[in-house]
XYZ file of C-alpha atoms in Angstrom:
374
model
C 114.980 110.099 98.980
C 113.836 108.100 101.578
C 111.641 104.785 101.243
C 108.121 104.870 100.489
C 105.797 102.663 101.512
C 102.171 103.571 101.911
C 100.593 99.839 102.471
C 99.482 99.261 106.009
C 98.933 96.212 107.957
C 95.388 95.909 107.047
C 95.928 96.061 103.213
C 94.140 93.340 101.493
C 96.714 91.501 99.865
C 96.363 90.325 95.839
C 98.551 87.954 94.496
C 99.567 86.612 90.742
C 97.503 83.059 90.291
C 99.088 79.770 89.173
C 96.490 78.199 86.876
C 95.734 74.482 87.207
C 98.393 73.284 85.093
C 101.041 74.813 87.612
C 102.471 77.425 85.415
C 102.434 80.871 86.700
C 100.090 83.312 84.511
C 102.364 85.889 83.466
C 101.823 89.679 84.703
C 102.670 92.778 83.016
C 103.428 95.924 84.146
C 99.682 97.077 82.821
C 98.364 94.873 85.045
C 100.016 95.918 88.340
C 98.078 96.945 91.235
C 98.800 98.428 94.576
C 99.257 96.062 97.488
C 100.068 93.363 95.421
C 102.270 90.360 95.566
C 103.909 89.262 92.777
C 106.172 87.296 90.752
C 107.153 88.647 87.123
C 110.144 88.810 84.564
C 110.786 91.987 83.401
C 113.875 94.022 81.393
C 116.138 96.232 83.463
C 116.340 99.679 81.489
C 118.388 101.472 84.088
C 119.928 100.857 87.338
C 121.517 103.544 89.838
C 122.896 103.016 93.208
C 122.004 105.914 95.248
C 121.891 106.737 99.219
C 118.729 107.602 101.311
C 118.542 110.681 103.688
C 119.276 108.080 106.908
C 122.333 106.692 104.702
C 121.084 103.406 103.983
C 121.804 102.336 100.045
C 119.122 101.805 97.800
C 119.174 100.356 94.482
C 116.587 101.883 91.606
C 115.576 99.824 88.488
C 113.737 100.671 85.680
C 112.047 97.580 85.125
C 109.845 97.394 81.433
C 107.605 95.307 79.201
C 106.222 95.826 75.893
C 103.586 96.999 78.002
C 105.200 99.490 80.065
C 107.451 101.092 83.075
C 107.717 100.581 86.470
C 110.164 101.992 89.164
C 111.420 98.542 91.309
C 113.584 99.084 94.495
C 116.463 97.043 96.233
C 116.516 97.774 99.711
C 118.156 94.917 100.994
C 121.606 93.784 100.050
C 121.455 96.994 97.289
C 125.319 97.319 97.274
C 125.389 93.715 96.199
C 122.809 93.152 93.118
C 124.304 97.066 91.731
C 127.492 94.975 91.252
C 126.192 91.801 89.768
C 123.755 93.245 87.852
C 124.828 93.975 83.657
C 123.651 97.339 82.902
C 120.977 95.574 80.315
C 119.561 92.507 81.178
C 116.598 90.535 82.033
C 115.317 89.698 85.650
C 112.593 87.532 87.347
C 111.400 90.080 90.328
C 109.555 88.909 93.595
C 108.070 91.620 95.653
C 104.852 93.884 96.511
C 103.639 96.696 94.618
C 102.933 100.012 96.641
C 102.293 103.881 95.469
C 105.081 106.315 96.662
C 104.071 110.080 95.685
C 101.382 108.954 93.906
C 103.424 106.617 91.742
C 103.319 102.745 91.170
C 106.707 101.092 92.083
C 107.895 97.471 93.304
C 109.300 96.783 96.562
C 111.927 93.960 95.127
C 112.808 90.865 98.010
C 114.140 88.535 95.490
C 115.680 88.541 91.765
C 117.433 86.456 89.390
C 118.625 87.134 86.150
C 116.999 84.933 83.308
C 119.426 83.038 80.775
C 119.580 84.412 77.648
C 117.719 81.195 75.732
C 114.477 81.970 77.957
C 114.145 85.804 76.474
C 112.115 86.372 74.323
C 112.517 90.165 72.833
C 109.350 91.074 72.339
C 108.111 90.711 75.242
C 110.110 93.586 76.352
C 109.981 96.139 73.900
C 106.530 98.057 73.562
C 105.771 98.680 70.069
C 103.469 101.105 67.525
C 99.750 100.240 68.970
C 98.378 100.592 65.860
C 98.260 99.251 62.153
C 102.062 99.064 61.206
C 101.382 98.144 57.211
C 99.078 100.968 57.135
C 101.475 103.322 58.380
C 103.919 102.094 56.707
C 101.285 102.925 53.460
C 100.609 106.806 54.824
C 104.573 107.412 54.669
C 105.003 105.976 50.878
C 101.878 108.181 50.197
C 102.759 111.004 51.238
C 106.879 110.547 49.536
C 104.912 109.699 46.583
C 103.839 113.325 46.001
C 107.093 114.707 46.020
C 107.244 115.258 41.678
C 110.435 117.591 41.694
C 112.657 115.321 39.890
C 116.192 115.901 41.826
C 113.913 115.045 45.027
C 112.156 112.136 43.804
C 114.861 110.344 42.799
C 116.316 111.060 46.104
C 113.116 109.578 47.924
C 113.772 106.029 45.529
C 117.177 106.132 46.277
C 116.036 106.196 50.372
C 113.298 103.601 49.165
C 115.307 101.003 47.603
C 117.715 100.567 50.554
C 115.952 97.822 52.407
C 118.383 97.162 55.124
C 117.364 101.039 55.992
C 114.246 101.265 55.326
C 113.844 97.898 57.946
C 115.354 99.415 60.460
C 113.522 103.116 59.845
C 109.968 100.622 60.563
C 111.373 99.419 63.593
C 113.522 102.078 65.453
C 112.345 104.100 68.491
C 112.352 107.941 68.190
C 113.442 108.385 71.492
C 114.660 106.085 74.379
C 112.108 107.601 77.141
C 110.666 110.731 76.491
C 108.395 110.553 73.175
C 107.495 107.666 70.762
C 109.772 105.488 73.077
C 108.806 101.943 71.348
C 109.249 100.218 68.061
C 108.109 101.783 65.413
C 107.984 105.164 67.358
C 110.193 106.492 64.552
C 108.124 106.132 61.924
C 104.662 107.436 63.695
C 106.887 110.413 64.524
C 108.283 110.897 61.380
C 104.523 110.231 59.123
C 102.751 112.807 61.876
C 104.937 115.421 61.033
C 105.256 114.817 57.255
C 101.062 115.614 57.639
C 101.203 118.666 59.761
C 103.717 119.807 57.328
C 101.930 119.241 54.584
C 98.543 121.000 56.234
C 101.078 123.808 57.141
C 102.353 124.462 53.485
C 98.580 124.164 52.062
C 98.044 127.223 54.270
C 101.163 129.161 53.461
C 101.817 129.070 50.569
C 105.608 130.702 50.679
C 106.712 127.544 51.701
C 108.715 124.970 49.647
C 106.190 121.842 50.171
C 108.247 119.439 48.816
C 111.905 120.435 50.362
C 109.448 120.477 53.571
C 108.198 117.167 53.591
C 111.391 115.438 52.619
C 112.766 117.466 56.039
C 110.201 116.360 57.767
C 110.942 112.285 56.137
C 114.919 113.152 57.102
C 114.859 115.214 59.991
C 115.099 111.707 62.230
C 116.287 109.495 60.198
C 119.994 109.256 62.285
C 117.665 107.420 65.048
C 118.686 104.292 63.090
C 122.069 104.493 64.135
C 121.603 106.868 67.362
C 119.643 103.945 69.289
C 119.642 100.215 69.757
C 116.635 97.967 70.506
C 117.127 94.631 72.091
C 115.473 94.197 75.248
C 115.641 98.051 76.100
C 115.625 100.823 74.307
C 118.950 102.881 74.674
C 121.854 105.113 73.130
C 124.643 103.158 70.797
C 127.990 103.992 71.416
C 127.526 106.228 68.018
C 124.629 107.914 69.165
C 125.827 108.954 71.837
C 129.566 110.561 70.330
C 127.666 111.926 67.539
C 123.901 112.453 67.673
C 121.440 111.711 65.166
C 121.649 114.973 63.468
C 124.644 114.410 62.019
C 124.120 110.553 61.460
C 121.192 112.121 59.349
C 123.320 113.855 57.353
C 125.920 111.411 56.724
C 123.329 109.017 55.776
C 121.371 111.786 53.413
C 125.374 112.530 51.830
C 125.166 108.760 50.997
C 122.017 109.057 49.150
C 122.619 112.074 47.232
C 126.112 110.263 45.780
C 123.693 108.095 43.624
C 121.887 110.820 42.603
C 123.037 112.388 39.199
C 123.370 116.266 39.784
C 121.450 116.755 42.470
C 121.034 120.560 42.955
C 124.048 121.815 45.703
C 122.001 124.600 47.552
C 119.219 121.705 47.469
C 121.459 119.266 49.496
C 122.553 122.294 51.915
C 119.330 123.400 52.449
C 118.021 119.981 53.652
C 121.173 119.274 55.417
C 120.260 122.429 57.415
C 116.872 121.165 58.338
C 118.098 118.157 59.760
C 120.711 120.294 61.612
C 118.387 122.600 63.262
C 114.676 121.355 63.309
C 115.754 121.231 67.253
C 115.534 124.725 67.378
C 117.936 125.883 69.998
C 121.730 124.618 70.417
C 120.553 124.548 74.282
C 118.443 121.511 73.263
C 120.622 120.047 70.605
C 120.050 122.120 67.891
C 123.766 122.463 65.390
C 122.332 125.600 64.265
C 119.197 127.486 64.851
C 116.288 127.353 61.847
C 117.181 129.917 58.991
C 114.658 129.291 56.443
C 110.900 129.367 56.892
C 111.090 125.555 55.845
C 113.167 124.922 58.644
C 111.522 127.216 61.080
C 108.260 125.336 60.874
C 109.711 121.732 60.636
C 110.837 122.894 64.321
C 107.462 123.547 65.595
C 106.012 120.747 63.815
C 108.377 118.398 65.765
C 108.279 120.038 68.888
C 104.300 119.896 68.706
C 104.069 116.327 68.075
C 107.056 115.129 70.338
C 105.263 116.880 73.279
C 101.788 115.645 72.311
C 103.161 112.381 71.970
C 104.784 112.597 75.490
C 101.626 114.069 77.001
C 98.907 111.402 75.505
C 101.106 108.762 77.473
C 101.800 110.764 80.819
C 97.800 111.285 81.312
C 96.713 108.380 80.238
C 98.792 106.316 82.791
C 97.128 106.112 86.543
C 98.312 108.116 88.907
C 97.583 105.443 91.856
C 94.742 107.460 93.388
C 91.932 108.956 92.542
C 93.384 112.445 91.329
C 92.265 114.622 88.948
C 96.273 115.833 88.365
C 99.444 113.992 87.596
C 102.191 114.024 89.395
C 104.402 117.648 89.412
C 105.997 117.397 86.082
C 108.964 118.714 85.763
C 110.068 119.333 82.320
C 106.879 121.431 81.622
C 107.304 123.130 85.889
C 103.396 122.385 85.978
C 100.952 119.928 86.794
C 98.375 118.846 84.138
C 94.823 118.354 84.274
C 93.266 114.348 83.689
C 89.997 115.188 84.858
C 87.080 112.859 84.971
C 84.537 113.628 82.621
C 83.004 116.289 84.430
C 83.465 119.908 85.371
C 86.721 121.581 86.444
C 86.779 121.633 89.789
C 87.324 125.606 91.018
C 88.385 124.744 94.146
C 91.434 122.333 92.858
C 94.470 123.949 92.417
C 97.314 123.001 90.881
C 99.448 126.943 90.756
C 102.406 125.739 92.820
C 105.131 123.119 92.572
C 106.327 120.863 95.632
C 108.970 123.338 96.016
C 106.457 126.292 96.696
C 107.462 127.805 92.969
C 104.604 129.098 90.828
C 104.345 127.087 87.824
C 105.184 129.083 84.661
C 103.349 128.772 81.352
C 105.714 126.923 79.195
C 106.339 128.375 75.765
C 106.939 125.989 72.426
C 110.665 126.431 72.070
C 111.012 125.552 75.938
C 112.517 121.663 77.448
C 115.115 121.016 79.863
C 118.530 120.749 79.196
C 118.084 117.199 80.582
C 115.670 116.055 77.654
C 118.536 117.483 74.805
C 119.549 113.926 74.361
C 116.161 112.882 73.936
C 115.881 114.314 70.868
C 112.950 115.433 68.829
């Protein structure tokens, strides 16, 4: 990879303003701009050392907000801030926005790391755009038509274990690739408890109830898989283990307080934790045996990747492009368009590579988003 800077000599240059009282207005990443100067303070997410074609070291940060990403890059004296940087931590970041392939990054001269007393969290960590208390009220909703006796007293048993339920509100349900912000979890886990109930009003084979609380459960490991600070990344746990069985060690928990709970109940909603990833290529312990479990799988997958593809085309692509970037995962480009027509002319059939772009069926995702989850 080899450094990419598209601003010319000419460029009109744009800078962050100090109001009148001397304080410097603070800038988030929604604000950036290309060709522009700027000071800001943002978390690192990720760091990683790597090597242009011409040999020169270059070091890549992942630099968020709660309002967003941004790619910054260490050109000069690389070797030395990849060694004195922590792997999480916060930084103050002088340098110049520019668009390489079409993509907003930073061009870093200068950063510092900020003391720990001048953080502030949640300024960091994006977070549920919406009504939190009223999703909050959808989820009890919906676990308040579950009637089944064995299974309601289950759900109470989930409900009355605040320190749980606190962090359930608050956890990601993935570090990058879907529902990556606080309360992600929860959205995630309330959109698919609806689809699944839509889906079991229109066949009626299915079990509604065992459905929904797999849909409520299928996640609920997240609590333990991730940590939230000033990123969003894997615990130690999470990463040995997985949330699908963190799920079920917390669901074996519950169903200890519950007086005989029905055994081929538990197994059967231990199984659609276990496999509502589908495929043990993506994560999956075992692949979905029961109808239940076969459409909690879709239902996840569907909103996961709707999820993921609301945020990829709403975010500009740093020109005036109808198309995002190649994506990868899905071996396609997609389609932002601009309130008009589709252009026939505008194609988008072939990679960067020259490879045709495939149509990407529902089971399919790289091997590289199995740790993602779903």
């Amino acid at each position: 990879m080899e450094r990419g800077r598209k601003g010319q000599a000419d460029d009109t240059m744009e800078t962050t303003q100090t109001p009148p009282d001397g304080k410097k207005e603070r800038i988030f990443i929604a604000d950036l701009q290309p060709h522009q100067d700027i000071v800001g303070t943002f978390a690192v997410a990720a760091k990683e050392l790597r090597t242009a074609k011409n040999g020169t070291p270059f070091l890549t940060l992942t630099l968020q907000d709660k309002t967003g990403r941004v790619i910054g890059r260490i050109w000069n004296g690389a070797e030395e801030a990849a060694s004195r940087l922590p792997s999480k931590c916060v930084v103050e970041v002088q340098g110049r926005t520019e668009t390489f392939r079409d993509e907003l990054q930073i061009n870093i001269q200068k950063l510092e790391t900020v003391p720990p007393d001048r953080i502030d969290p949640e300024d960091f960590l994006p977070a549920y755009p919406g009504d939190a208390a009223a999703l909050w009220q959808r989820f009890v909703a919906k676990l308040a038509t579950v009637q089944r006796k064995p299974l309601k007293e289950l759900v109470r048993h989930f409900l009355a274990d605040g320190a749980l339920m606190d962090a359930f509100r608050k956890a990601p349900a993935a570090k990058n690739f879907h529902h990556a912000y606080l309360g992600g979890l929860l959205e995630h886990t309330v959109s698919i408890m609806e689809l699944v109930t839509l889906l079991a009003g229109r066949y009626p084979t299915l079990d509604r109830e065992l459905l929904l609380l797999g849909a409520f459960l299928h996640d609920i490991g997240k609590v333990e898989e991730f940590r939230w600070d000033v990123a969003i990344d894997y615990s130690d746990v999470g990463r040995l283990v997985g949330h699908m069985v963190l799920g079920v060690e917390i669901l074996e928990k519950k169903l200890l307080l519950c007086k005989d709970f029905p055994q081929e109940t538990a197994v059967l909603l231990k199984h659609l934790i276990l496999s509502h990833h589908g495929q043990a290529a993506y994560g999956a312990v075992q692949p979905p045996m029961t109808r239940e479990a076969f459409v909690l799988h879709l239902a996840d997958d569907l909103d996961a990747k709707m999820n993921n593809l609301d945020r990829l085309l709403e975010q500009p692509a740093g020109d005036d492009s109808r198309w995002t970037p190649y994506q990868p995962p899905y071996e396609r480009y997609f389609y932002k368009g601009r309130g008009g027509e589709v252009d026939p002319s505008t194609s988008a059939s072939e990679a960067p590579d020259g490879r045709r772009c495939r149509q990407l069926n529902l089971f399919s995702m790289v091997a590289e988003k199995k740790g993602e989850g779903r």
